[in-house]
mmCIF file of C-alpha atoms and ligand atoms in Angstrom:
data_model
loop_
_atom_site.group_PDB
_atom_site.id
_atom_site.type_symbol
_atom_site.label_atom_id
_atom_site.label_comp_id
_atom_site.label_asym_id
_atom_site.label_seq_id
_atom_site.Cartn_x
_atom_site.Cartn_y
_atom_site.Cartn_z
ATOM 1 C CA MET A 1 -47.559 51.034 19.017
ATOM 2 C CA ASN A 2 -47.305 47.198 18.521
ATOM 3 C CA ALA A 3 -49.743 47.499 15.473
ATOM 4 C CA THR A 4 -47.640 50.294 14.004
ATOM 5 C CA LEU A 5 -44.571 48.093 14.518
ATOM 6 C CA ARG A 6 -46.313 45.152 12.630
ATOM 7 C CA GLU A 7 -47.615 47.296 9.869
ATOM 8 C CA LEU A 8 -44.018 48.662 9.345
ATOM 9 C CA LEU A 9 -42.565 45.244 9.252
ATOM 10 C CA ALA A 10 -45.095 44.247 6.806
ATOM 11 C CA THR A 11 -44.886 47.174 4.475
ATOM 12 C CA GLU A 12 -41.446 48.631 4.253
ATOM 13 C CA SER A 13 -38.369 47.466 2.602
ATOM 14 C CA SER A 14 -35.825 45.610 4.710
ATOM 15 C CA VAL A 15 -33.145 48.230 3.826
ATOM 16 C CA LEU A 16 -35.256 51.023 5.135
ATOM 17 C CA LEU A 17 -35.943 49.059 8.328
ATOM 18 C CA HIS A 18 -32.618 47.321 8.955
ATOM 19 C CA GLY A 19 -29.993 49.162 6.936
ATOM 20 C CA TYR A 20 -27.780 52.059 7.977
ATOM 21 C CA THR A 21 -29.518 55.246 7.863
ATOM 22 C CA SER A 22 -27.156 58.636 7.487
ATOM 23 C CA ALA A 23 -24.917 59.132 10.451
ATOM 24 C CA GLN A 24 -27.091 61.951 11.946
ATOM 25 C CA GLY A 25 -30.342 60.139 11.366
ATOM 26 C CA ASP A 26 -33.007 59.284 8.580
ATOM 27 C CA ALA A 27 -33.822 62.764 6.745
ATOM 28 C CA GLU A 28 -37.685 62.033 7.104
ATOM 29 C CA THR A 29 -37.455 61.170 10.659
ATOM 30 C CA ARG A 30 -35.401 64.280 11.435
ATOM 31 C CA LYS A 31 -37.972 66.322 9.737
ATOM 32 C CA THR A 32 -40.704 64.540 11.649
ATOM 33 C CA VAL A 33 -38.960 65.689 14.830
ATOM 34 C CA ALA A 34 -38.309 69.166 13.736
ATOM 35 C CA ASP A 35 -42.066 69.695 12.657
ATOM 36 C CA ASN A 36 -43.196 68.230 16.037
ATOM 37 C CA ILE A 37 -41.031 70.791 17.874
ATOM 38 C CA ARG A 38 -42.242 73.623 15.779
ATOM 39 C CA GLU A 39 -45.946 72.544 16.137
ATOM 40 C CA ARG A 40 -45.803 71.902 19.991
ATOM 41 C CA PHE A 41 -43.459 74.684 21.159
ATOM 42 C CA GLY A 42 -43.389 77.160 18.297
ATOM 43 C CA VAL A 43 -39.495 76.978 17.570
ATOM 44 C CA ASN A 44 -38.888 77.116 14.150
ATOM 45 C CA ILE A 45 -36.115 74.370 13.715
ATOM 46 C CA SER A 46 -34.789 72.938 10.607
ATOM 47 C CA PRO A 47 -34.105 69.088 10.442
ATOM 48 C CA ASP A 48 -30.506 69.899 9.874
ATOM 49 C CA LEU A 49 -30.289 70.950 13.582
ATOM 50 C CA ILE A 50 -31.579 67.419 14.750
ATOM 51 C CA TYR A 51 -29.331 64.540 15.432
ATOM 52 C CA MET A 52 -30.936 60.872 16.174
ATOM 53 C CA THR A 53 -29.405 58.990 19.023
ATOM 54 C CA CYS A 54 -29.452 55.994 21.069
ATOM 55 C CA GLY A 55 -31.433 57.629 23.872
ATOM 56 C CA ALA A 56 -30.825 60.464 26.295
ATOM 57 C CA ALA A 57 -27.455 58.854 27.612
ATOM 58 C CA ALA A 58 -26.077 59.005 24.108
ATOM 59 C CA SER A 59 -27.796 62.489 23.509
ATOM 60 C CA LEU A 60 -25.768 63.806 26.617
ATOM 61 C CA SER A 61 -22.501 62.204 25.949
ATOM 62 C CA ILE A 62 -22.453 63.435 22.397
ATOM 63 C CA SER A 63 -23.525 67.016 23.480
ATOM 64 C CA LEU A 64 -20.927 67.228 26.186
ATOM 65 C CA LYS A 65 -18.168 66.118 23.972
ATOM 66 C CA ALA A 66 -19.380 68.635 21.230
ATOM 67 C CA ILE A 67 -19.005 71.737 23.290
ATOM 68 C CA ILE A 68 -16.068 70.883 25.715
ATOM 69 C CA GLU A 69 -12.753 72.415 24.981
ATOM 70 C CA GLU A 70 -10.203 69.657 25.382
ATOM 71 C CA GLY A 71 -7.496 70.055 27.904
ATOM 72 C CA LYS A 72 -9.196 73.049 29.605
ATOM 73 C CA ARG A 73 -11.134 71.255 32.228
ATOM 74 C CA ASP A 74 -14.303 72.934 31.520
ATOM 75 C CA GLU A 75 -16.970 73.019 34.535
ATOM 76 C CA PHE A 76 -20.493 71.557 34.217
ATOM 77 C CA ILE A 77 -23.007 72.588 36.619
ATOM 78 C CA VAL A 78 -25.648 69.960 37.648
ATOM 79 C CA PHE A 79 -28.543 70.689 40.166
ATOM 80 C CA ALA A 80 -29.016 68.309 43.157
ATOM 81 C CA PRO A 81 -30.538 65.997 43.233
ATOM 82 C CA PHE A 82 -29.258 64.834 39.875
ATOM 83 C CA PHE A 83 -29.147 61.702 37.778
ATOM 84 C CA THR A 84 -25.859 60.046 38.977
ATOM 85 C CA GLU A 85 -24.854 59.102 35.357
ATOM 86 C CA TYR A 86 -24.128 62.918 34.741
ATOM 87 C CA ARG A 87 -20.915 62.500 36.709
ATOM 88 C CA VAL A 88 -19.689 59.527 34.342
ATOM 89 C CA PHE A 89 -20.753 61.424 31.288
ATOM 90 C CA ILE A 90 -19.098 64.831 32.181
ATOM 91 C CA GLU A 91 -15.763 63.221 33.633
ATOM 92 C CA ASN A 92 -15.609 60.875 30.702
ATOM 93 C CA ALA A 93 -15.722 64.041 28.304
ATOM 94 C CA GLY A 94 -13.068 65.607 30.321
ATOM 95 C CA GLY A 95 -14.998 68.038 32.230
ATOM 96 C CA LYS A 96 -15.560 68.666 36.068
ATOM 97 C CA VAL A 97 -18.517 68.254 37.825
ATOM 98 C CA VAL A 98 -19.868 71.135 40.018
ATOM 99 C CA ILE A 99 -23.068 70.664 42.266
ATOM 100 C CA SER A 100 -25.526 73.334 42.673
ATOM 101 C CA GLU A 101 -27.436 72.886 45.980
ATOM 102 C CA PRO A 102 -31.424 72.953 45.695
ATOM 103 C CA GLU A 103 -33.802 75.110 47.553
ATOM 104 C CA GLU A 104 -34.791 73.272 50.771
ATOM 105 C CA LYS A 105 -37.879 71.294 50.792
ATOM 106 C CA THR A 106 -39.195 72.385 47.395
ATOM 107 C CA PHE A 107 -35.902 71.200 45.411
ATOM 108 C CA GLN A 108 -36.336 73.982 43.082
ATOM 109 C CA ILE A 109 -33.176 75.582 41.738
ATOM 110 C CA ASN A 110 -31.412 77.721 44.088
ATOM 111 C CA LEU A 111 -30.843 80.795 41.927
ATOM 112 C CA SER A 112 -28.290 82.383 44.198
ATOM 113 C CA ASP A 113 -26.360 79.176 44.633
ATOM 114 C CA LEU A 114 -26.363 78.701 40.674
ATOM 115 C CA GLU A 115 -25.006 82.194 40.268
ATOM 116 C CA ALA A 116 -22.092 81.859 42.902
ATOM 117 C CA LYS A 117 -21.095 78.601 41.157
ATOM 118 C CA ILE A 118 -20.647 80.054 37.857
ATOM 119 C CA ASN A 119 -17.115 81.310 36.844
ATOM 120 C CA GLU A 120 -15.103 81.650 33.599
ATOM 121 C CA LYS A 121 -14.506 77.902 33.378
ATOM 122 C CA THR A 122 -18.358 77.205 33.309
ATOM 123 C CA LYS A 123 -19.074 75.599 29.834
ATOM 124 C CA ALA A 124 -22.760 74.542 30.454
ATOM 125 C CA ILE A 125 -25.409 73.588 32.880
ATOM 126 C CA ILE A 126 -27.497 70.302 32.838
ATOM 127 C CA LEU A 127 -31.242 70.824 33.614
ATOM 128 C CA ASN A 128 -33.425 67.905 34.001
ATOM 129 C CA SER A 129 -37.176 68.503 34.422
ATOM 130 C CA PRO A 130 -39.403 66.610 35.427
ATOM 131 C CA ASN A 131 -36.421 65.612 37.607
ATOM 132 C CA ASN A 132 -35.062 62.243 38.167
ATOM 133 C CA PRO A 133 -35.021 61.478 41.383
ATOM 134 C CA SER A 134 -37.311 64.117 42.931
ATOM 135 C CA GLY A 135 -40.156 64.255 40.358
ATOM 136 C CA VAL A 136 -39.998 68.021 40.829
ATOM 137 C CA VAL A 137 -40.749 70.194 37.677
ATOM 138 C CA TYR A 138 -39.019 73.419 37.685
ATOM 139 C CA THR A 139 -41.481 76.359 37.715
ATOM 140 C CA GLU A 140 -41.462 79.013 34.844
ATOM 141 C CA GLU A 141 -40.206 81.539 37.260
ATOM 142 C CA THR A 142 -37.296 79.366 38.011
ATOM 143 C CA ILE A 143 -36.421 78.683 34.433
ATOM 144 C CA LYS A 144 -36.679 82.680 33.646
ATOM 145 C CA GLY A 145 -34.325 83.216 36.762
ATOM 146 C CA VAL A 146 -31.788 80.548 35.424
ATOM 147 C CA ALA A 147 -32.048 82.027 31.832
ATOM 148 C CA ASP A 148 -31.263 85.567 33.106
ATOM 149 C CA ILE A 149 -28.192 84.287 35.070
ATOM 150 C CA LEU A 150 -26.769 82.503 32.067
ATOM 151 C CA ASP A 151 -27.526 85.506 29.843
ATOM 152 C CA ARG A 152 -25.766 87.880 32.178
ATOM 153 C CA LYS A 153 -22.679 85.601 33.020
ATOM 154 C CA SER A 154 -22.219 84.719 29.318
ATOM 155 C CA LYS A 155 -21.796 88.553 28.518
ATOM 156 C CA GLU A 156 -19.568 88.836 31.426
ATOM 157 C CA TYR A 157 -17.193 86.193 30.415
ATOM 158 C CA GLY A 158 -17.606 86.967 26.605
ATOM 159 C CA ALA A 159 -18.484 83.220 25.813
ATOM 160 C CA PRO A 160 -21.760 81.342 25.720
ATOM 161 C CA ILE A 161 -22.825 79.014 28.702
ATOM 162 C CA TYR A 162 -24.667 76.309 27.248
ATOM 163 C CA LEU A 163 -28.083 75.063 28.815
ATOM 164 C CA ILE A 164 -28.368 71.447 28.293
ATOM 165 C CA ALA A 165 -31.998 70.257 28.603
ATOM 166 C CA ASP A 166 -32.218 66.680 29.753
ATOM 167 C CA GLU A 167 -35.987 65.808 28.840
ATOM 168 C CA PRO A 168 -36.528 62.075 28.979
ATOM 169 C CA TYR A 169 -39.557 62.827 31.380
ATOM 170 C CA ARG A 170 -41.104 65.836 29.450
ATOM 171 C CA GLU A 171 -44.308 64.034 28.745
ATOM 172 C CA LEU A 172 -44.889 62.458 32.315
ATOM 173 C CA VAL A 173 -46.488 65.277 34.056
ATOM 174 C CA TYR A 174 -49.536 65.331 36.405
ATOM 175 C CA GLY A 175 -52.486 67.508 36.102
ATOM 176 C CA ASP A 176 -51.862 70.694 34.134
ATOM 177 C CA VAL A 177 -48.436 71.405 35.263
ATOM 178 C CA PHE A 178 -46.446 73.308 32.870
ATOM 179 C CA VAL A 179 -43.019 72.305 31.470
ATOM 180 C CA PRO A 180 -41.409 75.106 29.941
ATOM 181 C CA TYR A 181 -39.632 74.542 26.678
ATOM 182 C CA LEU A 182 -36.129 75.799 27.382
ATOM 183 C CA MET A 183 -35.238 76.856 23.889
ATOM 184 C CA ASN A 184 -38.106 79.585 24.320
ATOM 185 C CA TYR A 185 -36.330 80.988 27.297
ATOM 186 C CA TYR A 186 -32.542 80.889 26.615
ATOM 187 C CA ARG A 187 -30.724 81.141 23.263
ATOM 188 C CA ASP A 188 -27.739 78.573 23.823
ATOM 189 C CA THR A 189 -29.931 75.574 24.467
ATOM 190 C CA VAL A 190 -29.360 72.054 23.492
ATOM 191 C CA VAL A 191 -32.270 69.715 24.000
ATOM 192 C CA CYS A 192 -31.253 65.885 24.721
ATOM 193 C CA TYR A 193 -34.627 64.099 24.338
ATOM 194 C CA SER A 194 -35.394 60.307 24.548
ATOM 195 C CA PHE A 195 -38.511 58.330 23.835
ATOM 196 C CA SER A 196 -37.436 55.808 26.543
ATOM 197 C CA LYS A 197 -40.043 56.974 29.008
ATOM 198 C CA SER A 198 -42.623 58.824 26.585
ATOM 199 C CA LEU A 199 -43.084 55.647 24.586
ATOM 200 C CA SER A 200 -42.116 53.226 27.559
ATOM 201 C CA LEU A 201 -39.575 51.544 25.364
ATOM 202 C CA PRO A 202 -36.143 52.318 26.941
ATOM 203 C CA GLY A 203 -34.466 49.032 25.595
ATOM 204 C CA GLU A 204 -35.052 50.281 22.149
ATOM 205 C CA ARG A 205 -32.715 53.028 22.571
ATOM 206 C CA ILE A 206 -33.940 55.981 20.543
ATOM 207 C CA GLY A 207 -33.842 59.607 21.153
ATOM 208 C CA TYR A 208 -32.358 62.859 19.644
ATOM 209 C CA ILE A 209 -30.474 66.159 20.061
ATOM 210 C CA ALA A 210 -31.934 69.355 19.013
ATOM 211 C CA VAL A 211 -29.695 72.299 18.653
ATOM 212 C CA SER A 212 -31.581 75.669 19.190
ATOM 213 C CA PRO A 213 -31.785 77.735 15.866
ATOM 214 C CA ASN A 214 -31.623 80.696 18.008
ATOM 215 C CA MET A 215 -27.953 79.894 18.991
ATOM 216 C CA GLN A 216 -25.427 82.257 17.552
ATOM 217 C CA ASP A 217 -23.543 79.473 16.135
ATOM 218 C CA ALA A 218 -26.193 76.984 15.716
ATOM 219 C CA ARG A 219 -24.614 75.373 12.523
ATOM 220 C CA GLY A 220 -21.201 75.204 14.205
ATOM 221 C CA VAL A 221 -22.463 73.379 17.289
ATOM 222 C CA TYR A 222 -24.469 71.068 15.003
ATOM 223 C CA LEU A 223 -21.422 70.186 13.134
ATOM 224 C CA SER A 224 -19.420 69.692 16.412
ATOM 225 C CA VAL A 225 -22.397 67.187 17.474
ATOM 226 C CA CYS A 226 -21.927 65.340 14.238
ATOM 227 C CA GLY A 227 -18.214 65.103 14.903
ATOM 228 C CA ALA A 228 -18.710 64.137 18.521
ATOM 229 C CA GLY A 229 -21.118 61.461 17.472
ATOM 230 C CA ARG A 230 -18.928 59.843 14.971
ATOM 231 C CA SER A 231 -15.953 60.036 17.257
ATOM 232 C CA LEU A 232 -17.946 58.383 20.110
ATOM 233 C CA GLY A 233 -19.284 55.634 17.698
ATOM 234 C CA TYR A 234 -22.844 57.040 18.161
ATOM 235 C CA VAL A 235 -23.983 57.117 14.516
ATOM 236 C CA CYS A 236 -26.951 55.595 12.754
ATOM 237 C CA ALA A 237 -29.289 55.231 15.498
ATOM 238 C CA PRO A 238 -31.505 52.121 15.152
ATOM 239 C CA SER A 239 -33.347 52.353 11.945
ATOM 240 C CA LEU A 240 -36.231 50.564 12.805
ATOM 241 C CA MET A 241 -36.903 52.620 15.737
ATOM 242 C CA GLN A 242 -36.159 55.926 13.623
ATOM 243 C CA GLN A 243 -39.093 54.555 11.290
ATOM 244 C CA LEU A 244 -41.361 53.849 14.308
ATOM 245 C CA VAL A 245 -40.765 57.591 15.555
ATOM 246 C CA LYS A 246 -41.798 58.626 12.274
ATOM 247 C CA LYS A 247 -45.211 57.006 12.858
ATOM 248 C CA CYS A 248 -45.478 57.483 16.752
ATOM 249 C CA ILE A 249 -44.229 61.034 17.288
ATOM 250 C CA ASN A 250 -47.472 62.040 18.714
ATOM 251 C CA ALA A 251 -48.202 58.884 20.604
ATOM 252 C CA LYS A 252 -49.180 59.532 24.238
ATOM 253 C CA VAL A 253 -48.213 57.669 27.175
ATOM 254 C CA ASN A 254 -50.895 56.339 29.576
ATOM 255 C CA ILE A 255 -50.312 58.953 32.080
ATOM 256 C CA LYS A 256 -53.404 57.897 34.221
ATOM 257 C CA ALA A 257 -51.583 54.711 35.183
ATOM 258 C CA TYR A 258 -48.645 56.813 36.599
ATOM 259 C CA LYS A 259 -50.733 59.210 38.351
ATOM 260 C CA LYS A 260 -52.930 56.559 40.116
ATOM 261 C CA ASN A 261 -49.579 55.009 41.453
ATOM 262 C CA ARG A 262 -48.476 58.351 42.449
ATOM 263 C CA ASP A 263 -51.496 59.360 44.171
ATOM 264 C CA LEU A 264 -51.624 56.191 46.158
ATOM 265 C CA LEU A 265 -48.062 55.973 47.125
ATOM 266 C CA TYR A 266 -47.476 59.724 48.011
ATOM 267 C CA GLY A 267 -50.906 59.938 49.940
ATOM 268 C CA SER A 268 -50.168 56.654 51.972
ATOM 269 C CA LEU A 269 -46.636 57.384 52.760
ATOM 270 C CA THR A 270 -47.217 60.933 53.928
ATOM 271 C CA SER A 271 -50.237 59.342 55.996
ATOM 272 C CA TYR A 272 -47.911 57.103 57.766
ATOM 273 C CA GLY A 273 -45.617 60.047 58.736
ATOM 274 C CA TYR A 274 -42.724 59.885 55.902
ATOM 275 C CA GLU A 275 -41.666 63.100 54.556
ATOM 276 C CA CYS A 276 -41.401 63.344 50.822
ATOM 277 C CA VAL A 277 -41.594 65.753 48.006
ATOM 278 C CA LYS A 278 -44.881 65.513 46.040
ATOM 279 C CA PRO A 279 -43.884 64.750 42.458
ATOM 280 C CA ASP A 280 -45.438 66.781 39.766
ATOM 281 C CA GLY A 281 -43.629 64.606 37.043
ATOM 282 C CA ALA A 282 -41.596 61.443 36.249
ATOM 283 C CA PHE A 283 -42.325 58.189 38.287
ATOM 284 C CA TYR A 284 -40.329 58.651 41.354
ATOM 285 C CA LEU A 285 -40.824 59.526 44.921
ATOM 286 C CA PHE A 286 -38.121 61.114 46.981
ATOM 287 C CA VAL A 287 -38.503 60.157 50.551
ATOM 288 C CA LYS A 288 -36.416 61.504 53.482
ATOM 289 C CA SER A 289 -35.038 58.754 55.787
ATOM 290 C CA PRO A 290 -36.692 59.092 59.142
ATOM 291 C CA SER A 291 -33.242 58.580 60.708
ATOM 292 C CA GLY A 292 -31.319 61.022 58.171
ATOM 293 C CA ASP A 293 -29.454 58.200 57.070
ATOM 294 C CA ALA A 294 -30.098 56.979 53.529
ATOM 295 C CA TYR A 295 -28.317 53.874 53.707
ATOM 296 C CA GLU A 296 -29.643 52.826 57.068
ATOM 297 C CA PHE A 297 -33.268 53.397 55.730
ATOM 298 C CA TYR A 298 -32.390 51.207 52.663
ATOM 299 C CA GLU A 299 -31.398 48.282 54.766
ATOM 300 C CA ARG A 300 -34.320 48.405 57.026
ATOM 301 C CA ALA A 301 -36.639 48.770 54.029
ATOM 302 C CA LYS A 302 -34.895 45.618 52.487
ATOM 303 C CA ALA A 303 -35.723 43.712 55.562
ATOM 304 C CA HIS A 304 -39.513 44.225 54.624
ATOM 305 C CA GLU A 305 -38.953 43.382 50.999
ATOM 306 C CA ILE A 306 -39.101 47.093 49.886
ATOM 307 C CA LEU A 307 -36.348 48.104 47.431
ATOM 308 C CA VAL A 308 -35.369 51.772 47.627
ATOM 309 C CA VAL A 309 -32.440 53.571 46.121
ATOM 310 C CA PRO A 310 -30.347 55.548 48.523
ATOM 311 C CA CYS A 311 -29.579 58.942 47.107
ATOM 312 C CA ASP A 312 -26.461 60.240 48.634
ATOM 313 C CA ASP A 313 -24.731 59.923 45.394
ATOM 314 C CA PHE A 314 -27.495 61.872 43.641
ATOM 315 C CA GLY A 315 -26.189 65.201 45.504
ATOM 316 C CA VAL A 316 -28.709 65.211 48.516
ATOM 317 C CA LYS A 317 -27.764 63.301 51.640
ATOM 318 C CA GLY A 318 -30.471 61.297 53.734
ATOM 319 C CA TYR A 319 -33.058 60.566 51.051
ATOM 320 C CA VAL A 320 -34.128 57.532 49.030
ATOM 321 C CA ARG A 321 -35.872 57.180 45.775
ATOM 322 C CA ILE A 322 -38.743 54.889 45.012
ATOM 323 C CA ALA A 323 -39.739 54.000 41.416
ATOM 324 C CA TYR A 324 -43.472 53.801 40.837
ATOM 325 C CA CYS A 325 -43.337 52.635 37.212
ATOM 326 C CA THR A 326 -44.895 49.260 38.087
ATOM 327 C CA ASP A 327 -48.356 47.715 38.392
ATOM 328 C CA TYR A 328 -50.830 49.414 40.633
ATOM 329 C CA GLU A 329 -51.100 46.006 42.546
ATOM 330 C CA ARG A 330 -47.409 45.878 43.506
ATOM 331 C CA VAL A 331 -47.835 49.454 45.007
ATOM 332 C CA VAL A 332 -51.010 48.238 46.891
ATOM 333 C CA GLY A 333 -48.811 45.314 48.025
ATOM 334 C CA ALA A 334 -46.136 47.333 49.325
ATOM 335 C CA LEU A 335 -48.327 49.485 51.517
ATOM 336 C CA PRO A 336 -48.485 47.223 54.634
ATOM 337 C CA ALA A 337 -44.667 47.011 54.625
ATOM 338 C CA PHE A 338 -44.137 50.822 54.400
ATOM 339 C CA SER A 339 -46.662 51.107 57.227
ATOM 340 C CA ALA A 340 -44.897 48.567 59.444
ATOM 341 C CA LEU A 341 -41.558 50.291 58.807
ATOM 342 C CA ALA A 342 -43.009 53.644 59.597
ATOM 343 C CA LYS A 343 -44.116 52.143 63.045
ATOM 344 C CA GLU A 344 -40.701 50.620 63.576
ATOM 345 C CA TYR A 345 -39.343 54.293 63.359
ATOM 346 C CA GLY A 346 -41.978 55.515 65.818
ATOM 347 C CA LEU A 347 -43.545 57.890 63.126
HETATM 348 N N1 LIG B 401 -31.380 61.409 31.915
HETATM 349 C C1 LIG B 401 -32.233 60.927 33.074
HETATM 350 C C2 LIG B 401 -32.621 61.998 34.001
HETATM 351 C C3 LIG B 401 -32.716 59.662 33.151
HETATM 352 O O1 LIG B 401 -33.473 59.493 34.269
HETATM 353 C C4 LIG B 401 -32.295 58.705 32.177
HETATM 354 C C5 LIG B 401 -32.623 57.282 32.466
HETATM 355 O O2 LIG B 401 -33.229 57.014 33.556
HETATM 356 C C6 LIG B 401 -31.281 59.077 31.087
HETATM 357 C C7 LIG B 401 -31.158 60.500 31.051
HETATM 358 C C8 LIG B 401 -31.145 58.092 30.191
HETATM 359 O O3 LIG B 401 -32.046 57.871 29.259
HETATM 360 P P1 LIG B 401 -32.092 56.698 28.084
HETATM 361 O O4 LIG B 401 -32.473 55.450 28.590
HETATM 362 O O5 LIG B 401 -32.933 57.380 27.046
HETATM 363 O O6 LIG B 401 -30.637 56.746 27.760
#
């Protein structure tokens, strides 16, 4: 990728690299993204349904603002455990956060809980798979169940309930785990994508929104996305990065390095007696506090120079998140401390 960047800087005009693109993004970049979605997932999407953004955070903020009906206090369902920023994005757009509880132990979506949480105010659900913080990938069966509920409830209330697919970790999966492409399962889907994790360049701020062509009012929703992007000031995503996306759309992350860390950390922690969900994707391990108290675990881990994130605010109490997007040597080096801490707890 560095070579591609050097080549770009040497050969392209400075206006193309550093000037404004059109508000929704460079036309050729949007075509590259649309072609990529068609080739990989079989969805026949036009570049005119793609909006380039400064990463998934912008994709989500824009999408929420695009679909919310102002002043109505629309509800948005998130699935625990969830990325805490959803609360900020939803409330900033004027919406209300509704939390759906997960299935115990597997952390898959609890379909009956989802159905019970939907009402006439539900505007959308946000689905994040592979999941931050659990690393869980929702199964195809789960996704079909979600789509079925949304279909029925949209009909019952006479308005679409949107499915916002937050997908920064799509490419980070281990083994042959299948990550369903949500546009293929549910009509009213908006995909919020980011290259932050798939190209491992979160500081460069580049991603996109893709509005499903199967949506009844795809063009109307896309125009709302453009309007929301404009009013939030999220226009003309970084030009240099848009040019890079054109060249690197099929670049693959070194998944082996993450898998090596995952295998070592998960295998070791469970052998010490910790209870954790085996992550099929992303680069997080979701670990249950041996005392049941996430903050107490965080403090005791800190005394061993281990930094974990207490996850009560992610919607599930008593768990912490460990990020293993780091050097293998650092994971190896942390194991004696995890082992000592396990002994302290009498595991
Ligand atoms: N969504 C989830 C689930 C995330 O974990 C993150 C970042 O960690 C984001 C969105 C934001 O991604 P970006 O850095 O592309 O804005």
